[in-house]
Amino acid sequence: MTKKKKLDKGSLITIIIAAALLIVTLVLENTINANSLLFTVIRKGAVYSLVAVSMNLLNGFTGLFSLGQAGFMLLGAYTYAILTIPTDIRDTIYYLYQGAGFRFSTVDFFKNIFGAEDTAGFVSMVLGVLIAIIAAGIVAAIFAFLIGLPVLRLKSDYLAIATLGFAEILRAIFQWDKLGKVTNGANALRGYPTFSDFNITDASGKIVFRLSSTIPLIIAGICIFVIILLINSSYGRAFKAIRDDEVSAEAMGISLEKHKSLSFCISSFFAGIGGALFAMFASTVQAKTFTSAMTYEIFLIVVIGGIGSVSGSCIASFLYIACSEWWLRFLDNTQYIGSFKVPLLRNGFRMVVFSVVIMIIVLFFRHGIMGNNEISDIFNRKKKKIDENGTEENKMHRRLTDNEK
């Protein structure tokens, strides 16, 4: 009879902290100004944290240096938008291409089943959005599988260049006029459900309860929780073995091709979901948004948080977005102290200071904020410390051997 593995103290406290932050967000968005930049940071930070964790799964836990995250986000964003745009407004969005070639909406599908009024309409919208988000992840995973067949034979920088090239090619293809009836070419897709559509309204349309900042946290939190379960499973241990030493992992019976492909597809699946959430955050989808600079941002977040740390990626995501979108914004505006004009403060100076801050963090925190540790490790009383000499038990054995000698 096997014993059930108990939830350790650190993991329990981490779950409590996450639940408390979710409740605080729910309370704040229903009590203070909804237009506050705080909620922009929360929504975008939730999206970036999911994408950063998905990238960390590949780069930090499997040891595959990939830079194609923006491409998979693009696939997820477009899939979500195309599947959820209401059929009655498609002609106005695809007006340059004489109507959309794709005439199906998941939201309309459920509205035809459950109805479009009041609670039934809200339920139909939620179900349609969830199906589209899952489809966004599946489409990204399918492309990852096809791309991974030739690309995953490469290693290190070559793999990074190949995946980065894939993302750039994909961005160019989605702006191609020949695909305009599906992707709308270089024009933006809009009119699909966003986070604001989850706010509960009364009969007059007035918002009575806000959920626009809580929903992205819930969806991103569930996805990150699934990734954590995967990392702690036998597959996760196989990923780590490949990262540490491919030759030893293969000697232990681990199929390198299978597990690399699996890690690549799972990472891309959640990046696709992240792309769908980004589309909901931005309210419009346009291929030119998903540039290589977006991938570099995500990779920078992973490095700042700590390669091999899920907690670090989440913390770094919110800190990165808060600094770039909120805390340093005053540096872009001219400031006066009395009649004295503060020098250097002008449009664009914020990014200069932000770059300096990033350089300082990278120089003095070379392993990132969390290293390869998690928040739960901080609260665990007994933690096995492993260094170059081995485990505590091995060190004790060596001490006893030395004493005998």
Protein backbone atom coordinates (compact mmCIF):
# COMPACT_ATOMS: atom_id res chain seq x y z
CA MET A 1 0.00 0.00 0.00
CA THR A 2 1.57 3.28 -1.12
CA LYS A 3 1.52 6.41 0.97
CA LYS A 4 -0.04 9.53 -0.49
CA LYS A 5 2.40 12.35 -0.95
CA LYS A 6 1.46 15.20 1.37
CA LEU A 7 1.55 18.83 0.32
CA ASP A 8 4.62 20.38 1.96
CA LYS A 9 4.42 23.57 3.98
CA GLY A 10 6.11 25.73 1.36
CA SER A 11 3.72 24.67 -1.42
CA LEU A 12 0.70 25.23 0.83
CA ILE A 13 1.85 28.75 1.76
CA THR A 14 2.53 29.51 -1.92
CA ILE A 15 -1.03 28.48 -2.83
CA ILE A 16 -2.41 30.64 -0.01
CA ILE A 17 -0.37 33.65 -1.21
CA ALA A 18 -1.60 33.15 -4.80
CA ALA A 19 -5.22 32.90 -3.63
CA ALA A 20 -4.81 36.01 -1.45
CA LEU A 21 -3.39 38.02 -4.36
CA LEU A 22 -6.31 36.92 -6.52
CA ILE A 23 -8.83 38.03 -3.88
CA VAL A 24 -7.02 41.36 -3.40
CA THR A 25 -7.12 41.97 -7.17
CA LEU A 26 -10.84 41.19 -7.25
CA VAL A 27 -11.52 43.60 -4.39
CA LEU A 28 -9.32 46.38 -5.76
CA GLU A 29 -10.79 46.40 -9.26
CA ASN A 30 -14.26 46.77 -7.77
CA THR A 31 -13.31 49.53 -5.33
CA ILE A 32 -10.76 51.85 -6.97
CA ASN A 33 -10.52 53.55 -10.37
CA ALA A 34 -10.77 50.87 -13.07
CA ASN A 35 -8.57 52.95 -15.40
CA SER A 36 -5.60 52.80 -13.05
CA LEU A 37 -2.33 51.60 -14.56
CA LEU A 38 -2.23 49.02 -11.78
CA PHE A 39 -4.77 46.90 -13.63
CA THR A 40 -2.87 47.26 -16.90
CA VAL A 41 0.17 45.85 -15.09
CA ILE A 42 -1.90 43.01 -13.61
CA ARG A 43 -3.47 41.99 -16.93
CA LYS A 44 -0.33 42.25 -19.04
CA GLY A 45 1.81 40.80 -16.26
CA ALA A 46 -0.45 37.73 -16.09
CA VAL A 47 -0.13 37.21 -19.85
CA TYR A 48 3.65 37.64 -19.86
CA SER A 49 4.09 35.40 -16.82
CA LEU A 50 2.40 32.51 -18.64
CA VAL A 51 4.50 33.01 -21.77
CA ALA A 52 7.69 33.39 -19.68
CA VAL A 53 6.97 30.16 -17.77
CA SER A 54 6.29 28.35 -21.06
CA MET A 55 9.63 29.60 -22.38
CA ASN A 56 11.34 28.60 -19.13
CA LEU A 57 9.97 25.09 -19.53
CA LEU A 58 11.87 24.82 -22.79
CA ASN A 59 15.00 26.88 -22.06
CA GLY A 60 15.38 26.41 -18.32
CA PHE A 61 14.07 22.90 -17.65
CA THR A 62 14.86 21.10 -20.94
CA GLY A 63 17.93 23.06 -22.02
CA LEU A 64 16.66 23.90 -25.52
CA PHE A 65 17.57 27.45 -26.54
CA SER A 66 14.52 28.57 -28.53
CA LEU A 67 13.56 32.11 -29.57
CA GLY A 68 10.32 31.40 -31.40
CA GLN A 69 7.91 32.37 -28.65
CA ALA A 70 6.53 35.43 -30.46
CA GLY A 71 5.68 33.26 -33.47
CA PHE A 72 3.63 30.85 -31.38
CA MET A 73 1.94 33.77 -29.63
CA LEU A 74 1.03 35.13 -33.07
CA LEU A 75 -0.54 31.80 -34.02
CA GLY A 76 -2.53 31.72 -30.77
CA ALA A 77 -3.67 35.34 -31.07
CA TYR A 78 -4.87 34.97 -34.67
CA THR A 79 -6.57 31.64 -33.98
CA TYR A 80 -8.45 33.12 -31.04
CA ALA A 81 -9.49 36.26 -32.93
CA ILE A 82 -10.59 34.42 -36.08
CA LEU A 83 -12.67 31.93 -34.08
CA THR A 84 -14.44 34.49 -31.89
CA ILE A 85 -15.20 37.45 -34.17
CA PRO A 86 -19.02 37.57 -34.49
CA THR A 87 -20.19 36.57 -37.97
CA ASP A 88 -22.41 39.64 -38.34
CA ILE A 89 -19.44 42.07 -38.18
CA ARG A 90 -16.90 40.08 -40.20
CA ASP A 91 -17.70 41.98 -43.40
CA THR A 92 -16.87 45.30 -41.72
CA ILE A 93 -13.52 43.95 -40.48
CA TYR A 94 -12.54 42.19 -43.71
CA TYR A 95 -13.86 45.01 -45.91
CA LEU A 96 -10.69 45.11 -48.04
CA TYR A 97 -11.05 41.45 -48.96
CA GLN A 98 -14.76 41.32 -49.88
CA GLY A 99 -15.77 39.45 -46.75
CA ALA A 100 -14.11 36.82 -44.63
CA GLY A 101 -13.56 33.37 -46.05
CA PHE A 102 -14.01 31.87 -42.58
CA ARG A 103 -17.64 32.17 -41.44
CA PHE A 104 -17.71 30.52 -38.04
CA SER A 105 -17.66 31.89 -34.50
CA THR A 106 -17.45 29.75 -31.38
CA VAL A 107 -19.35 32.41 -29.41
CA ASP A 108 -22.18 32.49 -31.96
CA PHE A 109 -22.23 28.70 -31.99
CA PHE A 110 -23.01 28.52 -28.27
CA LYS A 111 -25.42 31.44 -28.48
CA ASN A 112 -27.44 29.47 -31.01
CA ILE A 113 -27.61 26.61 -28.51
CA PHE A 114 -28.13 28.41 -25.18
CA GLY A 115 -29.45 31.77 -26.35
CA ALA A 116 -28.00 35.27 -26.43
CA GLU A 117 -29.92 36.95 -23.63
CA ASP A 118 -28.76 37.75 -20.08
CA THR A 119 -27.16 34.80 -18.25
CA ALA A 120 -27.41 32.46 -21.24
CA GLY A 121 -25.56 34.98 -23.40
CA PHE A 122 -22.79 35.34 -20.79
CA VAL A 123 -22.41 31.56 -20.50
CA SER A 124 -22.29 31.26 -24.30
CA MET A 125 -19.59 33.91 -24.45
CA VAL A 126 -17.52 32.20 -21.74
CA LEU A 127 -17.76 28.77 -23.39
CA GLY A 128 -16.95 30.20 -26.82
CA VAL A 129 -13.91 32.03 -25.44
CA LEU A 130 -12.61 28.95 -23.59
CA ILE A 131 -12.93 26.74 -26.68
CA ALA A 132 -11.13 29.37 -28.78
CA ILE A 133 -8.31 29.71 -26.21
CA ILE A 134 -7.77 25.93 -26.17
CA ALA A 135 -7.85 25.89 -29.98
CA ALA A 136 -5.22 28.64 -29.99
CA GLY A 137 -2.91 26.45 -27.94
CA ILE A 138 -3.58 23.38 -30.11
CA VAL A 139 -2.82 25.24 -33.36
CA ALA A 140 0.47 26.53 -31.89
CA ALA A 141 1.37 23.00 -30.70
CA ILE A 142 0.65 21.50 -34.16
CA PHE A 143 2.93 24.03 -35.82
CA ALA A 144 5.56 23.37 -33.15
CA PHE A 145 5.42 19.64 -33.88
CA LEU A 146 5.87 20.20 -37.62
CA ILE A 147 8.64 22.76 -37.14
CA GLY A 148 10.31 20.63 -34.48
CA LEU A 149 10.82 17.64 -36.80
CA PRO A 150 13.79 19.29 -38.58
CA VAL A 151 14.66 22.07 -36.13
CA LEU A 152 15.12 20.05 -32.93
CA ARG A 153 18.05 18.24 -34.51
CA LEU A 154 19.96 21.50 -34.07
CA LYS A 155 21.55 22.61 -30.82
CA SER A 156 22.34 25.80 -28.92
CA ASP A 157 22.62 28.95 -31.03
CA TYR A 158 21.62 27.16 -34.23
CA LEU A 159 18.29 26.16 -32.69
CA ALA A 160 17.75 29.73 -31.48
CA ILE A 161 18.43 31.17 -34.94
CA ALA A 162 16.15 28.61 -36.62
CA THR A 163 13.21 29.25 -34.28
CA LEU A 164 13.71 33.01 -34.49
CA GLY A 165 13.67 32.76 -38.28
CA PHE A 166 10.48 30.70 -38.11
CA ALA A 167 8.77 33.43 -36.08
CA GLU A 168 9.83 36.14 -38.54
CA ILE A 169 8.70 34.10 -41.56
CA LEU A 170 5.36 33.41 -39.89
CA ARG A 171 4.86 37.13 -39.22
CA ALA A 172 5.49 37.94 -42.88
CA ILE A 173 3.14 35.18 -44.09
CA PHE A 174 0.27 36.40 -41.91
CA GLN A 175 0.54 39.83 -43.55
CA TRP A 176 0.42 38.32 -47.04
CA ASP A 177 -2.49 39.61 -49.11
CA LYS A 178 -3.23 36.16 -50.51
CA LEU A 179 -4.30 35.08 -47.01
CA GLY A 180 -6.25 38.30 -46.42
CA LYS A 181 -9.66 36.59 -46.30
CA VAL A 182 -8.48 34.66 -43.25
CA THR A 183 -5.85 36.86 -41.57
CA ASN A 184 -7.04 40.25 -42.91
CA GLY A 185 -3.56 40.81 -44.31
CA ALA A 186 -1.64 43.65 -42.71
CA ASN A 187 -4.84 45.04 -41.17
CA ALA A 188 -5.90 44.50 -37.58
CA LEU A 189 -8.49 42.01 -36.37
CA ARG A 190 -10.92 43.38 -33.78
CA GLY A 191 -14.44 43.01 -32.44
CA TYR A 192 -13.77 39.73 -30.60
CA PRO A 193 -14.40 39.22 -26.83
CA THR A 194 -11.80 40.83 -24.56
CA PHE A 195 -11.23 40.80 -20.80
CA SER A 196 -13.71 43.67 -20.43
CA ASP A 197 -16.51 41.45 -21.75
CA PHE A 198 -16.26 39.35 -18.59
CA ASN A 199 -17.49 42.27 -16.47
CA ILE A 200 -21.02 41.64 -15.21
CA THR A 201 -23.53 44.30 -16.26
CA ASP A 202 -27.16 45.06 -15.45
CA ALA A 203 -30.06 45.44 -17.90
CA SER A 204 -29.02 49.00 -18.78
CA GLY A 205 -25.42 47.92 -19.58
CA LYS A 206 -23.89 49.45 -16.46
CA ILE A 207 -21.04 47.43 -14.93
CA VAL A 208 -22.03 46.08 -11.53
CA PHE A 209 -19.10 43.72 -10.93
CA ARG A 210 -15.67 43.78 -12.59
CA LEU A 211 -13.75 40.66 -13.52
CA SER A 212 -11.53 42.02 -16.30
CA SER A 213 -8.34 41.86 -14.21
CA THR A 214 -9.19 38.68 -12.32
CA ILE A 215 -9.91 36.50 -15.37
CA PRO A 216 -6.39 36.70 -16.88
CA LEU A 217 -4.91 35.86 -13.46
CA ILE A 218 -7.17 32.81 -13.16
CA ILE A 219 -6.47 31.50 -16.67
CA ALA A 220 -2.71 32.13 -16.43
CA GLY A 221 -2.65 30.65 -12.91
CA ILE A 222 -4.36 27.42 -14.03
CA CYS A 223 -1.97 27.04 -16.97
CA ILE A 224 1.11 27.68 -14.80
CA PHE A 225 -0.18 25.16 -12.24
CA VAL A 226 -0.44 22.53 -15.00
CA ILE A 227 3.13 23.32 -16.08
CA ILE A 228 4.32 22.91 -12.47
CA LEU A 229 2.60 19.51 -12.27
CA LEU A 230 4.36 18.53 -15.50
CA ILE A 231 7.75 19.67 -14.21
CA ASN A 232 7.30 17.61 -11.04
CA SER A 233 6.22 14.51 -12.98
CA SER A 234 8.38 11.80 -14.54
CA TYR A 235 8.35 13.76 -17.80
CA GLY A 236 9.69 16.80 -15.98
CA ARG A 237 12.50 14.75 -14.51
CA ALA A 238 13.31 13.47 -17.99
CA PHE A 239 13.42 17.07 -19.27
CA LYS A 240 15.86 18.01 -16.51
CA ALA A 241 18.02 14.97 -17.25
CA ILE A 242 18.26 16.02 -20.90
CA ARG A 243 19.19 19.53 -19.79
CA ASP A 244 21.94 18.31 -17.48
CA ASP A 245 23.51 15.70 -19.77
CA GLU A 246 22.02 14.37 -22.98
CA VAL A 247 24.42 11.42 -23.21
CA SER A 248 23.66 10.24 -19.68
CA ALA A 249 19.92 10.76 -20.21
CA GLU A 250 19.98 8.65 -23.36
CA ALA A 251 22.00 5.98 -21.56
CA MET A 252 19.25 5.86 -18.90
CA GLY A 253 16.70 5.02 -21.60
CA ILE A 254 15.24 8.49 -22.15
CA SER A 255 14.26 9.10 -25.76
CA LEU A 256 15.83 12.45 -26.63
CA GLU A 257 13.78 12.96 -29.78
CA LYS A 258 10.47 12.16 -28.08
CA HIS A 259 11.02 14.27 -24.97
CA LYS A 260 12.48 17.25 -26.82
CA SER A 261 9.51 17.25 -29.18
CA LEU A 262 7.11 16.90 -26.25
CA SER A 263 8.70 19.80 -24.36
CA PHE A 264 8.70 21.95 -27.52
CA CYS A 265 5.03 21.24 -28.25
CA ILE A 266 3.88 21.79 -24.65
CA SER A 267 5.83 25.04 -24.41
CA SER A 268 4.30 26.20 -27.70
CA PHE A 269 0.82 25.15 -26.58
CA PHE A 270 0.96 27.45 -23.57
CA ALA A 271 2.64 30.19 -25.63
CA GLY A 272 -0.36 29.94 -27.99
CA ILE A 273 -2.71 30.35 -25.04
CA GLY A 274 -0.58 33.31 -23.95
CA GLY A 275 -1.03 34.77 -27.44
CA ALA A 276 -4.81 34.41 -27.13
CA LEU A 277 -4.71 36.20 -23.77
CA PHE A 278 -2.52 38.91 -25.28
CA ALA A 279 -5.12 39.41 -28.00
CA MET A 280 -7.78 39.82 -25.30
CA PHE A 281 -5.56 42.32 -23.50
CA ALA A 282 -4.69 44.38 -26.58
CA SER A 283 -8.24 44.32 -28.08
CA THR A 284 -6.72 44.11 -31.59
CA VAL A 285 -4.50 41.58 -33.34
CA GLN A 286 -1.92 42.61 -35.90
CA ALA A 287 1.06 40.57 -37.08
CA LYS A 288 3.51 43.48 -36.83
CA THR A 289 3.07 43.46 -33.03
CA PHE A 290 4.68 40.03 -32.65
CA THR A 291 8.23 41.02 -33.52
CA SER A 292 11.50 39.49 -32.35
CA ALA A 293 11.63 42.28 -29.74
CA MET A 294 8.69 40.62 -27.98
CA THR A 295 10.61 37.34 -27.78
CA TYR A 296 13.64 39.19 -26.37
CA GLU A 297 11.39 40.75 -23.72
CA ILE A 298 10.12 37.33 -22.69
CA PHE A 299 13.63 35.88 -22.64
CA LEU A 300 14.86 38.83 -20.58
CA ILE A 301 12.09 38.18 -18.06
CA VAL A 302 13.16 34.53 -17.82
CA VAL A 303 16.80 35.57 -17.20
CA ILE A 304 15.86 38.20 -14.62
CA GLY A 305 13.58 35.79 -12.76
CA GLY A 306 16.01 32.89 -12.91
CA ILE A 307 16.42 30.21 -15.55
CA GLY A 308 14.81 27.11 -14.10
CA SER A 309 12.47 28.92 -11.69
CA VAL A 310 8.71 29.18 -12.31
CA SER A 311 8.29 31.57 -9.38
CA GLY A 312 11.10 33.76 -10.70
CA SER A 313 9.47 34.05 -14.13
CA CYS A 314 6.15 35.11 -12.57
CA ILE A 315 7.72 37.69 -10.23
CA ALA A 316 9.97 39.09 -12.96
CA SER A 317 7.02 39.42 -15.36
CA PHE A 318 5.08 41.71 -13.05
CA LEU A 319 8.19 43.69 -12.07
CA TYR A 320 9.19 44.13 -15.72
CA ILE A 321 5.73 45.31 -16.78
CA ALA A 322 5.37 47.55 -13.73
CA CYS A 323 8.68 49.29 -14.44
CA SER A 324 8.18 49.67 -18.18
CA GLU A 325 4.48 50.60 -18.12
CA TRP A 326 3.96 52.38 -14.78
CA TRP A 327 6.71 53.22 -12.30
CA LEU A 328 9.13 54.89 -14.72
CA ARG A 329 6.56 56.73 -16.84
CA PHE A 330 7.29 60.07 -15.13
CA LEU A 331 10.72 60.04 -16.80
CA ASP A 332 9.05 60.66 -20.16
CA ASN A 333 7.50 63.92 -18.98
CA THR A 334 9.18 67.27 -18.38
CA GLN A 335 9.44 67.95 -14.63
CA TYR A 336 9.98 71.24 -12.79
CA ILE A 337 11.26 71.83 -9.25
CA GLY A 338 10.00 75.32 -8.66
CA SER A 339 11.20 77.22 -11.74
CA PHE A 340 14.10 74.81 -12.35
CA LYS A 341 13.63 72.38 -15.24
CA VAL A 342 14.95 68.91 -14.47
CA PRO A 343 17.42 68.00 -17.25
CA LEU A 344 17.21 64.87 -19.44
CA LEU A 345 13.54 64.15 -18.62
CA ARG A 346 11.84 63.88 -22.01
CA ASN A 347 10.01 61.41 -24.21
CA GLY A 348 12.03 58.18 -24.50
CA PHE A 349 14.25 58.75 -21.44
CA ARG A 350 12.19 56.15 -19.53
CA MET A 351 13.55 53.33 -21.72
CA VAL A 352 17.12 54.55 -21.21
CA VAL A 353 16.81 54.35 -17.43
CA PHE A 354 14.91 51.07 -17.73
CA SER A 355 17.76 49.58 -19.80
CA VAL A 356 20.29 50.67 -17.18
CA VAL A 357 18.21 49.05 -14.42
CA ILE A 358 18.05 45.81 -16.43
CA MET A 359 21.84 45.86 -16.93
CA ILE A 360 22.41 46.31 -13.19
CA ILE A 361 20.10 43.40 -12.36
CA VAL A 362 21.78 41.12 -14.89
CA LEU A 363 25.28 42.08 -13.68
CA PHE A 364 24.68 41.72 -9.93
CA PHE A 365 22.06 38.95 -10.00
CA ARG A 366 23.63 36.64 -12.56
CA HIS A 367 21.39 33.74 -11.57
CA GLY A 368 18.29 35.93 -11.52
CA ILE A 369 16.06 36.96 -8.67
CA MET A 370 15.21 33.38 -7.64
CA GLY A 371 18.04 31.43 -9.27
CA ASN A 372 16.64 27.94 -9.75
CA ASN A 373 14.61 28.10 -6.52
CA GLU A 374 10.88 28.48 -5.98
CA ILE A 375 8.91 30.49 -3.43
CA SER A 376 7.96 27.25 -1.67
CA ASP A 377 11.66 26.59 -0.94
CA ILE A 378 11.78 29.71 1.24
CA PHE A 379 9.13 28.36 3.58
CA ASN A 380 10.29 24.78 3.79
CA ARG A 381 12.14 24.19 7.05
CA LYS A 382 14.09 21.19 5.88
CA LYS A 383 15.63 21.55 2.44
CA LYS A 384 18.24 19.26 1.02
CA LYS A 385 21.25 21.35 0.07
CA ILE A 386 23.11 20.03 -2.95
CA ASP A 387 26.51 21.35 -4.00
CA GLU A 388 29.44 20.12 -6.02
CA ASN A 389 30.34 17.60 -3.33
CA GLY A 390 26.96 15.86 -3.41
CA THR A 391 24.06 15.52 -0.96
CA GLU A 392 24.12 15.91 2.83
CA GLU A 393 24.00 12.14 3.24
CA ASN A 394 27.07 11.71 1.01
CA LYS A 395 28.97 14.40 2.93
CA MET A 396 28.11 12.68 6.23
CA HIS A 397 29.32 9.38 4.82
CA ARG A 398 32.61 10.98 3.77
CA ARG A 399 33.09 12.49 7.23
CA LEU A 400 32.62 9.08 8.88
CA THR A 401 35.04 7.50 6.43
CA ASP A 402 37.66 10.18 7.13
CA ASN A 403 37.28 9.66 10.88
CA GLU A 404 37.81 5.91 10.49
CA LYS A 405 40.99 6.57 8.54
